[in-house]
């Protein structure tokens, strides 16, 4: 099936007389015929459903749909995109390990990696997206276990050279984890370019309607966990009766380990109702992504013509530094445009507060146009040096283009620009 069809049909196939729409299995609990049946499932948790902290039929349908869209061997939904970022690393790293991350990533993820995970003994080594391979190679340590980056950085909108990062990661026998939130599998499939693990904040374009917070981790099944750097995938897991994940689950070792260890212990699993709402968004994702891209390029070109705008960043613009990489990796540059308003923070705030159609909110990738000032909002916890490293200017506005009529969006922008002296 092609992506448009997968969005509608993957993950759930009703049998004779069953509901056409994915049902909401609003239950924490599953019934067994005997105590032996329950014991057998605890010996082999993939045999059947145990409890909705691990898995739920509604959520599983969504997991399978996203897995097929990304081209993986397995997926696990989480309660947030942050939980997906955290678990994707914790499934590989332990105290005393390190991992490498692009510096141009979402501010909340920067704080998670640089501050919180550091407290638990896991070091994050930040590198610039544009670093050459020699520089990237020098960042590795003996204990480095993974590399992390975003397909389209939030909010800097840098397009990651996935093949370069994958090549360097694999030369050091570690996996590449890609946050594909802004691109979605409709615009980019990182596994095709060498990525090993993909994560999403499903709260964004996958949901599309600002209805629920969620995340997902998808396993490509391509990474060799038996290369000697990851004994926890090969050696017996005593917490599950000595199971070897690679020996028992083969290509799905990573995602099964994440569910059996991390989801078991952290319980950061989404509710059935949240998954049901997410599925509604997924069904129209292919259509929406096309419209986001169409509206965003028109908005970006309009901003370019304004003498009140210092700079416009949008990978779909031919003069954008990310345009060559966007042409290589993306089937569209998504719906987020980054602008720098002349006059810095003061004028940026004037512009935003004068908009009427666009909402000033802490969200992005909605069906409705919304704006955000990263330096004073989502990234306010970062130092000045970290802001620069993340590609954030005090006058920067993240303009998330919605699905309204493009003329109405442009008219609203005119009102905002008129408020700037």
Tab-separated table of C-alpha atoms in Angstrom:
chain	number	residue	atom	x	y	z
A	1	UNK	CA	0.000	0.000	0.000
A	2	UNK	CA	1.033	3.613	-0.572
A	3	UNK	CA	1.172	6.086	2.300
A	4	UNK	CA	-2.271	7.585	1.691
A	5	UNK	CA	-3.788	4.100	1.899
A	6	UNK	CA	-1.703	3.098	4.912
A	7	UNK	CA	-2.986	6.164	6.776
A	8	UNK	CA	-6.494	4.761	6.409
A	9	UNK	CA	-6.052	1.001	6.537
A	10	UNK	CA	-2.823	-0.028	8.304
A	11	UNK	CA	-2.954	-1.339	11.853
A	12	UNK	CA	-6.552	-2.553	11.899
A	13	UNK	CA	-8.496	-4.864	9.575
A	14	UNK	CA	-12.036	-5.619	10.751
A	15	UNK	CA	-13.334	-9.151	10.362
A	16	UNK	CA	-16.861	-10.108	9.407
A	17	UNK	CA	-19.423	-7.977	11.318
A	18	UNK	CA	-16.706	-6.162	13.311
A	19	UNK	CA	-16.607	-2.347	13.580
A	20	UNK	CA	-15.213	-0.463	10.581
A	21	UNK	CA	-13.503	2.107	12.855
A	22	UNK	CA	-10.786	1.115	15.348
A	23	UNK	CA	-12.661	0.452	18.619
A	24	UNK	CA	-11.687	2.050	21.905
A	25	UNK	CA	-10.699	-0.770	24.263
A	26	UNK	CA	-11.291	1.199	27.443
A	27	UNK	CA	-9.921	-1.387	29.838
A	28	UNK	CA	-6.822	-1.773	31.933
A	29	UNK	CA	-7.339	-5.490	32.375
A	30	UNK	CA	-7.436	-8.725	30.368
A	31	UNK	CA	-8.987	-12.009	31.534
A	32	UNK	CA	-7.229	-15.402	31.464
A	33	UNK	CA	-8.605	-18.923	31.751
A	34	UNK	CA	-6.132	-20.053	34.402
A	35	UNK	CA	-3.291	-19.017	36.679
A	36	UNK	CA	-0.957	-20.987	34.390
A	37	UNK	CA	-1.988	-18.820	31.426
A	38	UNK	CA	-1.055	-15.697	33.363
A	39	UNK	CA	2.242	-17.213	34.463
A	40	UNK	CA	3.054	-18.173	30.867
A	41	UNK	CA	2.538	-14.575	29.733
A	42	UNK	CA	4.825	-13.240	32.450
A	43	UNK	CA	7.440	-15.695	31.229
A	44	UNK	CA	6.891	-14.537	27.635
A	45	UNK	CA	5.182	-11.090	27.648
A	46	UNK	CA	4.741	-10.923	23.877
A	47	UNK	CA	2.508	-14.024	23.998
A	48	UNK	CA	-0.620	-12.100	25.039
A	49	UNK	CA	-1.805	-8.845	26.569
A	50	UNK	CA	-1.010	-8.485	30.261
A	51	UNK	CA	-2.032	-5.026	31.395
A	52	UNK	CA	-2.583	-1.664	29.721
A	53	UNK	CA	0.623	-0.277	31.168
A	54	UNK	CA	2.356	-2.447	28.560
A	55	UNK	CA	-0.070	-2.657	25.664
A	56	UNK	CA	-3.674	-2.039	24.661
A	57	UNK	CA	-5.464	-3.138	21.451
A	58	UNK	CA	-6.411	0.425	20.429
A	59	UNK	CA	-2.873	1.696	20.997
A	60	UNK	CA	-1.434	-1.367	19.259
A	61	UNK	CA	-3.432	-0.574	16.111
A	62	UNK	CA	-1.903	2.909	16.054
A	63	UNK	CA	1.573	1.520	16.732
A	64	UNK	CA	1.256	-0.844	13.788
A	65	UNK	CA	0.026	1.949	11.489
A	66	UNK	CA	2.951	4.228	12.351
A	67	UNK	CA	5.357	1.302	12.073
A	68	UNK	CA	4.168	0.538	8.542
A	69	UNK	CA	4.317	4.202	7.529
A	70	UNK	CA	7.939	4.443	8.710
A	71	UNK	CA	8.891	1.023	7.331
A	72	UNK	CA	9.991	-0.493	10.653
A	73	UNK	CA	9.648	-3.845	12.382
A	74	UNK	CA	7.932	-2.596	15.519
A	75	UNK	CA	6.716	0.519	17.314
A	76	UNK	CA	5.846	1.546	20.867
A	77	UNK	CA	3.675	4.529	21.710
A	78	UNK	CA	4.481	6.662	24.741
A	79	UNK	CA	2.626	9.261	26.777
A	80	UNK	CA	4.599	12.155	25.247
A	81	UNK	CA	7.294	13.004	22.739
A	82	UNK	CA	9.653	13.693	25.642
A	83	UNK	CA	9.027	10.186	26.946
A	84	UNK	CA	9.875	8.818	23.499
A	85	UNK	CA	13.135	10.811	23.424
A	86	UNK	CA	14.041	9.649	26.932
A	87	UNK	CA	13.246	5.969	26.392
A	88	UNK	CA	14.955	5.846	23.006
A	89	UNK	CA	18.214	6.713	24.791
A	90	UNK	CA	17.653	4.793	28.044
A	91	UNK	CA	17.051	1.627	26.048
A	92	UNK	CA	20.702	1.889	24.970
A	93	UNK	CA	22.563	3.965	27.570
A	94	UNK	CA	23.118	3.458	31.285
A	95	UNK	CA	24.980	5.474	33.919
A	96	UNK	CA	28.553	5.961	32.766
A	97	UNK	CA	27.655	6.019	29.058
A	98	UNK	CA	27.500	8.945	26.662
A	99	UNK	CA	25.679	9.749	23.450
A	100	UNK	CA	26.011	12.417	20.775
A	101	UNK	CA	23.252	14.820	19.778
A	102	UNK	CA	22.867	17.555	17.235
A	103	UNK	CA	22.781	20.899	19.045
A	104	UNK	CA	19.907	22.164	16.896
A	105	UNK	CA	17.056	20.288	18.524
A	106	UNK	CA	13.941	21.183	20.496
A	107	UNK	CA	14.755	23.165	23.644
A	108	UNK	CA	12.938	20.778	25.948
A	109	UNK	CA	15.019	17.928	24.573
A	110	UNK	CA	18.201	19.956	25.099
A	111	UNK	CA	17.290	20.359	28.763
A	112	UNK	CA	16.399	16.662	29.060
A	113	UNK	CA	19.717	15.614	27.547
A	114	UNK	CA	22.039	18.241	29.033
A	115	UNK	CA	20.601	18.583	32.534
A	116	UNK	CA	18.275	15.794	33.625
A	117	UNK	CA	20.070	12.857	32.038
A	118	UNK	CA	23.396	14.217	33.261
A	119	UNK	CA	22.057	13.870	36.819
A	120	UNK	CA	21.602	10.170	36.175
A	121	UNK	CA	25.124	9.714	34.881
A	122	UNK	CA	24.493	9.795	31.121
A	123	UNK	CA	26.498	12.422	29.242
A	124	UNK	CA	25.214	14.157	26.121
A	125	UNK	CA	27.886	15.449	23.739
A	126	UNK	CA	26.440	18.168	21.513
A	127	UNK	CA	27.723	18.679	17.964
A	128	UNK	CA	26.798	21.139	15.251
A	129	UNK	CA	24.572	19.880	12.438
A	130	UNK	CA	26.972	21.288	9.882
A	131	UNK	CA	30.109	19.722	11.369
A	132	UNK	CA	32.193	17.719	8.924
A	133	UNK	CA	32.798	14.019	9.432
A	134	UNK	CA	36.240	14.537	10.925
A	135	UNK	CA	34.787	16.824	13.605
A	136	UNK	CA	31.941	14.400	14.286
A	137	UNK	CA	34.366	11.504	14.660
A	138	UNK	CA	36.360	13.434	17.251
A	139	UNK	CA	33.242	13.853	19.410
A	140	UNK	CA	32.998	10.115	20.080
A	141	UNK	CA	34.268	8.568	23.294
A	142	UNK	CA	34.870	4.960	24.192
A	143	UNK	CA	31.548	4.921	26.068
A	144	UNK	CA	29.451	6.621	23.335
A	145	UNK	CA	26.408	4.456	22.561
A	146	UNK	CA	24.181	6.436	20.167
A	147	UNK	CA	23.753	9.504	17.941
A	148	UNK	CA	20.585	11.652	17.972
A	149	UNK	CA	19.238	14.332	15.625
A	150	UNK	CA	16.050	15.878	14.206
A	151	UNK	CA	15.073	15.595	10.539
A	152	UNK	CA	13.894	19.211	10.596
A	153	UNK	CA	15.129	21.005	13.696
A	154	UNK	CA	12.599	22.714	15.961
A	155	UNK	CA	12.638	25.723	15.687
A	156	UNK	CA	15.870	26.417	13.736
A	157	UNK	CA	14.532	24.376	10.771
A	158	UNK	CA	17.944	22.983	9.874
A	159	UNK	CA	17.642	19.853	7.753
A	160	UNK	CA	19.900	17.114	9.093
A	161	UNK	CA	22.234	15.342	6.689
A	162	UNK	CA	20.932	11.948	7.776
A	163	UNK	CA	23.255	9.905	5.587
A	164	UNK	CA	26.321	11.691	6.971
A	165	UNK	CA	25.264	11.207	10.581
A	166	UNK	CA	24.309	7.571	9.910
A	167	UNK	CA	27.659	6.882	8.259
A	168	UNK	CA	29.609	8.330	11.181
A	169	UNK	CA	27.440	6.551	13.764
A	170	UNK	CA	27.823	3.200	12.026
A	171	UNK	CA	31.581	3.661	11.683
A	172	UNK	CA	31.601	3.711	15.490
A	173	UNK	CA	29.168	0.771	15.742
A	174	UNK	CA	26.358	2.789	17.319
A	175	UNK	CA	22.785	3.477	16.106
A	176	UNK	CA	21.394	6.739	14.751
A	177	UNK	CA	18.149	7.929	16.360
A	178	UNK	CA	16.120	10.458	14.358
A	179	UNK	CA	13.290	12.646	15.645
A	180	UNK	CA	11.047	12.805	12.562
A	181	UNK	CA	8.282	14.920	14.116
A	182	UNK	CA	8.252	17.884	11.728
A	183	UNK	CA	8.663	15.810	8.570
A	184	UNK	CA	6.426	12.839	9.457
A	185	UNK	CA	6.831	9.680	7.368
A	186	UNK	CA	4.836	11.405	4.631
A	187	UNK	CA	7.699	13.820	3.882
A	188	UNK	CA	10.696	11.751	4.983
A	189	UNK	CA	11.446	8.131	5.847
A	190	UNK	CA	14.754	8.243	7.759
A	191	UNK	CA	15.243	4.466	7.622
A	192	UNK	CA	15.765	4.785	3.863
A	193	UNK	CA	18.788	7.000	4.560
A	194	UNK	CA	20.443	4.861	7.231
A	195	UNK	CA	18.701	5.820	10.484
A	196	UNK	CA	18.128	2.945	12.912
A	197	UNK	CA	15.499	4.299	15.312
A	198	UNK	CA	12.832	6.938	14.634
A	199	UNK	CA	10.831	8.831	17.232
A	200	UNK	CA	7.965	11.318	17.004
A	201	UNK	CA	6.063	13.673	19.171
A	202	UNK	CA	2.695	12.457	17.912
A	203	UNK	CA	1.141	15.571	19.495
A	204	UNK	CA	2.234	17.518	16.414
A	205	UNK	CA	1.443	16.730	12.770
A	206	UNK	CA	0.410	13.126	13.406
A	207	UNK	CA	-2.422	14.251	15.689
A	208	UNK	CA	-2.735	17.576	13.889
A	209	UNK	CA	-5.650	18.823	15.958
A	210	UNK	CA	-4.018	19.651	19.328
A	211	UNK	CA	-6.156	17.025	21.064
A	212	UNK	CA	-3.697	14.792	22.903
A	213	UNK	CA	-0.075	14.584	23.950
A	214	UNK	CA	1.840	11.512	22.839
A	215	UNK	CA	4.992	10.029	21.361
A	216	UNK	CA	6.199	6.940	19.553
A	217	UNK	CA	9.426	4.986	19.025
A	218	UNK	CA	9.877	2.965	15.823
A	219	UNK	CA	12.559	0.306	15.335
A	220	UNK	CA	13.997	-0.244	11.839
A	221	UNK	CA	15.230	-3.711	12.735
A	222	UNK	CA	18.434	-2.979	10.807
A	223	UNK	CA	20.997	-2.335	13.536
A	224	UNK	CA	23.361	-5.132	14.614
A	225	UNK	CA	23.115	-5.263	18.409
A	226	UNK	CA	25.600	-8.150	18.515
A	227	UNK	CA	28.619	-6.003	17.549
A	228	UNK	CA	30.031	-6.149	21.078
A	229	UNK	CA	29.010	-2.706	22.360
A	230	UNK	CA	25.549	-3.710	23.600
A	231	UNK	CA	25.756	-6.794	25.837
A	232	UNK	CA	22.357	-6.027	27.400
A	233	UNK	CA	20.721	-7.004	24.094
A	234	UNK	CA	22.636	-10.284	23.895
A	235	UNK	CA	23.167	-11.477	27.457
A	236	UNK	CA	20.269	-12.943	29.493
A	237	UNK	CA	17.868	-10.466	31.121
A	238	UNK	CA	17.373	-11.883	34.603
A	239	UNK	CA	14.333	-9.662	35.138
A	240	UNK	CA	12.612	-11.725	32.435
A	241	UNK	CA	13.818	-15.236	33.232
A	242	UNK	CA	17.031	-14.999	31.303
A	243	UNK	CA	15.625	-13.939	27.905
A	244	UNK	CA	18.201	-12.810	25.339
A	245	UNK	CA	16.473	-10.122	23.278
A	246	UNK	CA	18.519	-10.700	20.141
A	247	UNK	CA	18.279	-14.475	20.352
A	248	UNK	CA	14.537	-14.500	21.076
A	249	UNK	CA	13.249	-11.528	19.086
A	250	UNK	CA	15.830	-11.073	16.343
A	251	UNK	CA	15.349	-7.864	14.363
A	252	UNK	CA	12.745	-6.595	16.847
A	253	UNK	CA	15.139	-6.858	19.827
A	254	UNK	CA	15.338	-3.084	20.426
A	255	UNK	CA	11.621	-2.331	20.510
A	256	UNK	CA	10.737	-5.459	22.524
A	257	UNK	CA	13.404	-4.588	25.088
A	258	UNK	CA	11.995	-1.055	25.337
A	259	UNK	CA	8.540	-2.410	26.088
A	260	UNK	CA	9.563	-5.248	28.410
A	261	UNK	CA	12.027	-3.217	30.480
A	262	UNK	CA	11.276	0.493	30.221
A	263	UNK	CA	7.521	0.548	29.676
A	264	UNK	CA	7.138	-2.139	32.345
A	265	UNK	CA	9.003	0.004	34.881
A	266	UNK	CA	8.033	3.557	33.859
A	267	UNK	CA	4.470	2.970	32.659
A	268	UNK	CA	4.526	5.966	30.311
A	269	UNK	CA	1.909	4.406	28.036
A	270	UNK	CA	-0.915	6.394	26.376
A	271	UNK	CA	-4.569	5.754	27.055
A	272	UNK	CA	-6.824	3.963	24.588
A	273	UNK	CA	-8.866	7.122	24.118
A	274	UNK	CA	-5.753	9.143	23.281
A	275	UNK	CA	-4.740	6.532	20.704
A	276	UNK	CA	-8.221	6.651	19.182
A	277	UNK	CA	-7.934	10.426	18.721
A	278	UNK	CA	-4.408	10.075	17.346
A	279	UNK	CA	-5.655	7.568	14.786
A	280	UNK	CA	-8.214	10.073	13.509
A	281	UNK	CA	-5.359	12.481	12.861
A	282	UNK	CA	-3.255	9.813	11.172
A	283	UNK	CA	-6.077	9.033	8.757
A	284	UNK	CA	-5.831	12.512	7.195
A	285	UNK	CA	-2.089	13.080	7.708
A	286	UNK	CA	-1.098	12.539	4.061
A	287	UNK	CA	-3.672	15.078	2.884
A	288	UNK	CA	-2.813	17.605	5.559
A	289	UNK	CA	0.947	17.474	5.021
A	290	UNK	CA	0.492	18.412	1.376
A	291	UNK	CA	-1.606	21.448	2.317
A	292	UNK	CA	0.783	22.525	5.083
A	293	UNK	CA	3.640	22.576	2.582
A	294	UNK	CA	1.603	24.508	-0.006
A	295	UNK	CA	0.577	27.189	2.504
A	296	UNK	CA	3.986	27.452	4.162
A	297	UNK	CA	5.946	28.177	0.974
A	298	UNK	CA	3.534	31.007	0.146
A	299	UNK	CA	3.880	32.432	3.667
A	300	UNK	CA	7.685	32.172	3.515
A	301	UNK	CA	7.809	34.015	0.181
A	302	UNK	CA	5.517	36.738	1.559
A	303	UNK	CA	7.774	37.267	4.569
A	304	UNK	CA	10.784	37.500	2.251
A	305	UNK	CA	9.284	40.566	0.583
A	306	UNK	CA	8.751	42.494	3.852
A	307	UNK	CA	11.312	45.124	4.826
A	308	UNK	CA	10.369	44.498	8.478
A	309	UNK	CA	11.713	40.962	8.433
A	310	UNK	CA	15.447	40.471	8.870
A	311	UNK	CA	15.566	36.840	7.827
A	312	UNK	CA	13.315	33.982	6.759
A	313	UNK	CA	14.227	30.331	7.235
A	314	UNK	CA	12.238	27.723	5.367
A	315	UNK	CA	13.886	24.716	3.739
A	316	UNK	CA	11.511	24.987	0.778
A	317	UNK	CA	12.935	28.362	-0.318
A	318	UNK	CA	15.500	28.008	-3.093
A	319	UNK	CA	17.849	30.519	-1.441
A	320	UNK	CA	17.664	28.792	1.954
A	321	UNK	CA	20.924	27.140	3.029
A	322	UNK	CA	18.961	23.964	3.804
A	323	UNK	CA	17.355	23.767	0.358
A	324	UNK	CA	19.840	21.204	-1.095
A	325	UNK	CA	19.360	18.864	1.872
A	326	UNK	CA	15.598	19.404	1.746
A	327	UNK	CA	15.600	18.364	-1.899
A	328	UNK	CA	17.577	15.250	-1.008
A	329	UNK	CA	15.640	14.083	2.039
A	330	UNK	CA	12.191	15.675	1.970
A	331	UNK	CA	9.088	15.455	-0.199
A	332	UNK	CA	8.040	18.838	1.143
A	333	UNK	CA	9.450	21.233	3.721
A	334	UNK	CA	6.589	20.905	6.231
A	335	UNK	CA	4.506	23.746	7.635
A	336	UNK	CA	6.780	25.696	9.982
A	337	UNK	CA	8.470	28.932	8.929
A	338	UNK	CA	11.064	30.647	11.110
A	339	UNK	CA	11.405	34.434	10.853
A	340	UNK	CA	13.580	37.041	12.555
A	341	UNK	CA	11.810	40.343	13.044
A	342	UNK	CA	13.921	43.498	12.782
A	343	UNK	CA	14.191	45.230	16.144
A	344	UNK	CA	14.585	42.037	18.167
A	345	UNK	CA	12.345	40.766	20.922
A	346	UNK	CA	10.258	43.937	21.339
A	347	UNK	CA	9.087	44.009	17.735
A	348	UNK	CA	8.668	40.241	17.646
A	349	UNK	CA	6.234	40.523	20.544
A	350	UNK	CA	4.382	43.422	18.875
A	351	UNK	CA	3.965	41.372	15.716
A	352	UNK	CA	2.682	38.322	17.566
A	353	UNK	CA	0.302	40.219	19.846
A	354	UNK	CA	-1.281	41.959	16.846
A	355	UNK	CA	-2.259	38.763	15.065
A	356	UNK	CA	-5.948	37.861	15.196
A	357	UNK	CA	-6.292	34.647	13.203
A	358	UNK	CA	-3.063	33.032	14.386
A	359	UNK	CA	-3.025	31.847	17.986
A	360	UNK	CA	-0.178	32.767	20.342
A	361	UNK	CA	0.322	29.391	21.986
A	362	UNK	CA	2.859	26.837	23.165
A	363	UNK	CA	2.220	24.418	20.364
A	364	UNK	CA	3.206	23.783	16.773
A	365	UNK	CA	2.049	21.735	13.783
A	366	UNK	CA	-1.660	22.279	14.370
A	367	UNK	CA	-4.412	22.549	11.737
A	368	UNK	CA	-4.756	26.161	12.906
A	369	UNK	CA	-2.008	28.736	12.416
A	370	UNK	CA	-0.093	29.458	15.610
A	371	UNK	CA	3.002	31.421	16.609
A	372	UNK	CA	5.607	31.192	19.335
A	373	UNK	CA	8.620	33.215	20.509
A	374	UNK	CA	11.199	30.518	21.403
A	375	UNK	CA	13.735	32.707	23.235
A	376	UNK	CA	11.220	33.812	25.854
A	377	UNK	CA	8.957	30.757	25.848
A	378	UNK	CA	9.901	27.155	24.966
A	379	UNK	CA	13.662	27.748	25.049
A	380	UNK	CA	13.799	30.239	27.942
A	381	UNK	CA	15.641	27.685	30.114
A	382	UNK	CA	18.627	27.743	27.736
A	383	UNK	CA	21.660	29.944	28.252
A	384	UNK	CA	22.584	32.583	25.645
A	385	UNK	CA	25.280	30.230	24.377
A	386	UNK	CA	22.801	27.356	24.092
A	387	UNK	CA	20.323	29.597	22.283
A	388	UNK	CA	22.962	30.457	19.693
A	389	UNK	CA	23.921	26.779	19.379
A	390	UNK	CA	20.252	25.906	18.840
A	391	UNK	CA	20.027	28.550	16.105
A	392	UNK	CA	17.710	30.863	18.042
A	393	UNK	CA	17.808	34.662	17.703
A	394	UNK	CA	15.959	36.942	20.213
A	395	UNK	CA	13.834	38.246	17.327
A	396	UNK	CA	12.974	34.778	16.054
A	397	UNK	CA	9.347	33.714	15.729
A	398	UNK	CA	8.257	30.184	14.952
A	399	UNK	CA	5.331	30.616	12.577
A	400	UNK	CA	3.379	27.367	12.278
A	401	UNK	CA	1.211	27.647	9.188
A	402	UNK	CA	-2.216	26.056	9.451
A	403	UNK	CA	-4.792	24.880	6.953
A	404	UNK	CA	-6.810	28.079	6.728
A	405	UNK	CA	-7.287	29.772	3.371
A	406	UNK	CA	-3.901	31.165	2.451
A	407	UNK	CA	-5.309	34.636	1.745
A	408	UNK	CA	-6.689	34.825	5.287
A	409	UNK	CA	-3.319	33.802	6.713
A	410	UNK	CA	-1.533	36.462	4.641
A	411	UNK	CA	-4.076	39.107	5.690
A	412	UNK	CA	-3.390	38.270	9.329
A	413	UNK	CA	0.368	38.562	8.761
A	414	UNK	CA	-0.190	42.028	7.280
A	415	UNK	CA	-1.895	43.089	10.518
A	416	UNK	CA	1.069	41.886	12.548
A	417	UNK	CA	3.603	43.633	10.344
A	418	UNK	CA	1.569	46.871	10.452
A	419	UNK	CA	2.019	46.961	14.244
A	420	UNK	CA	5.802	47.193	13.865
A	421	UNK	CA	7.113	50.729	13.577
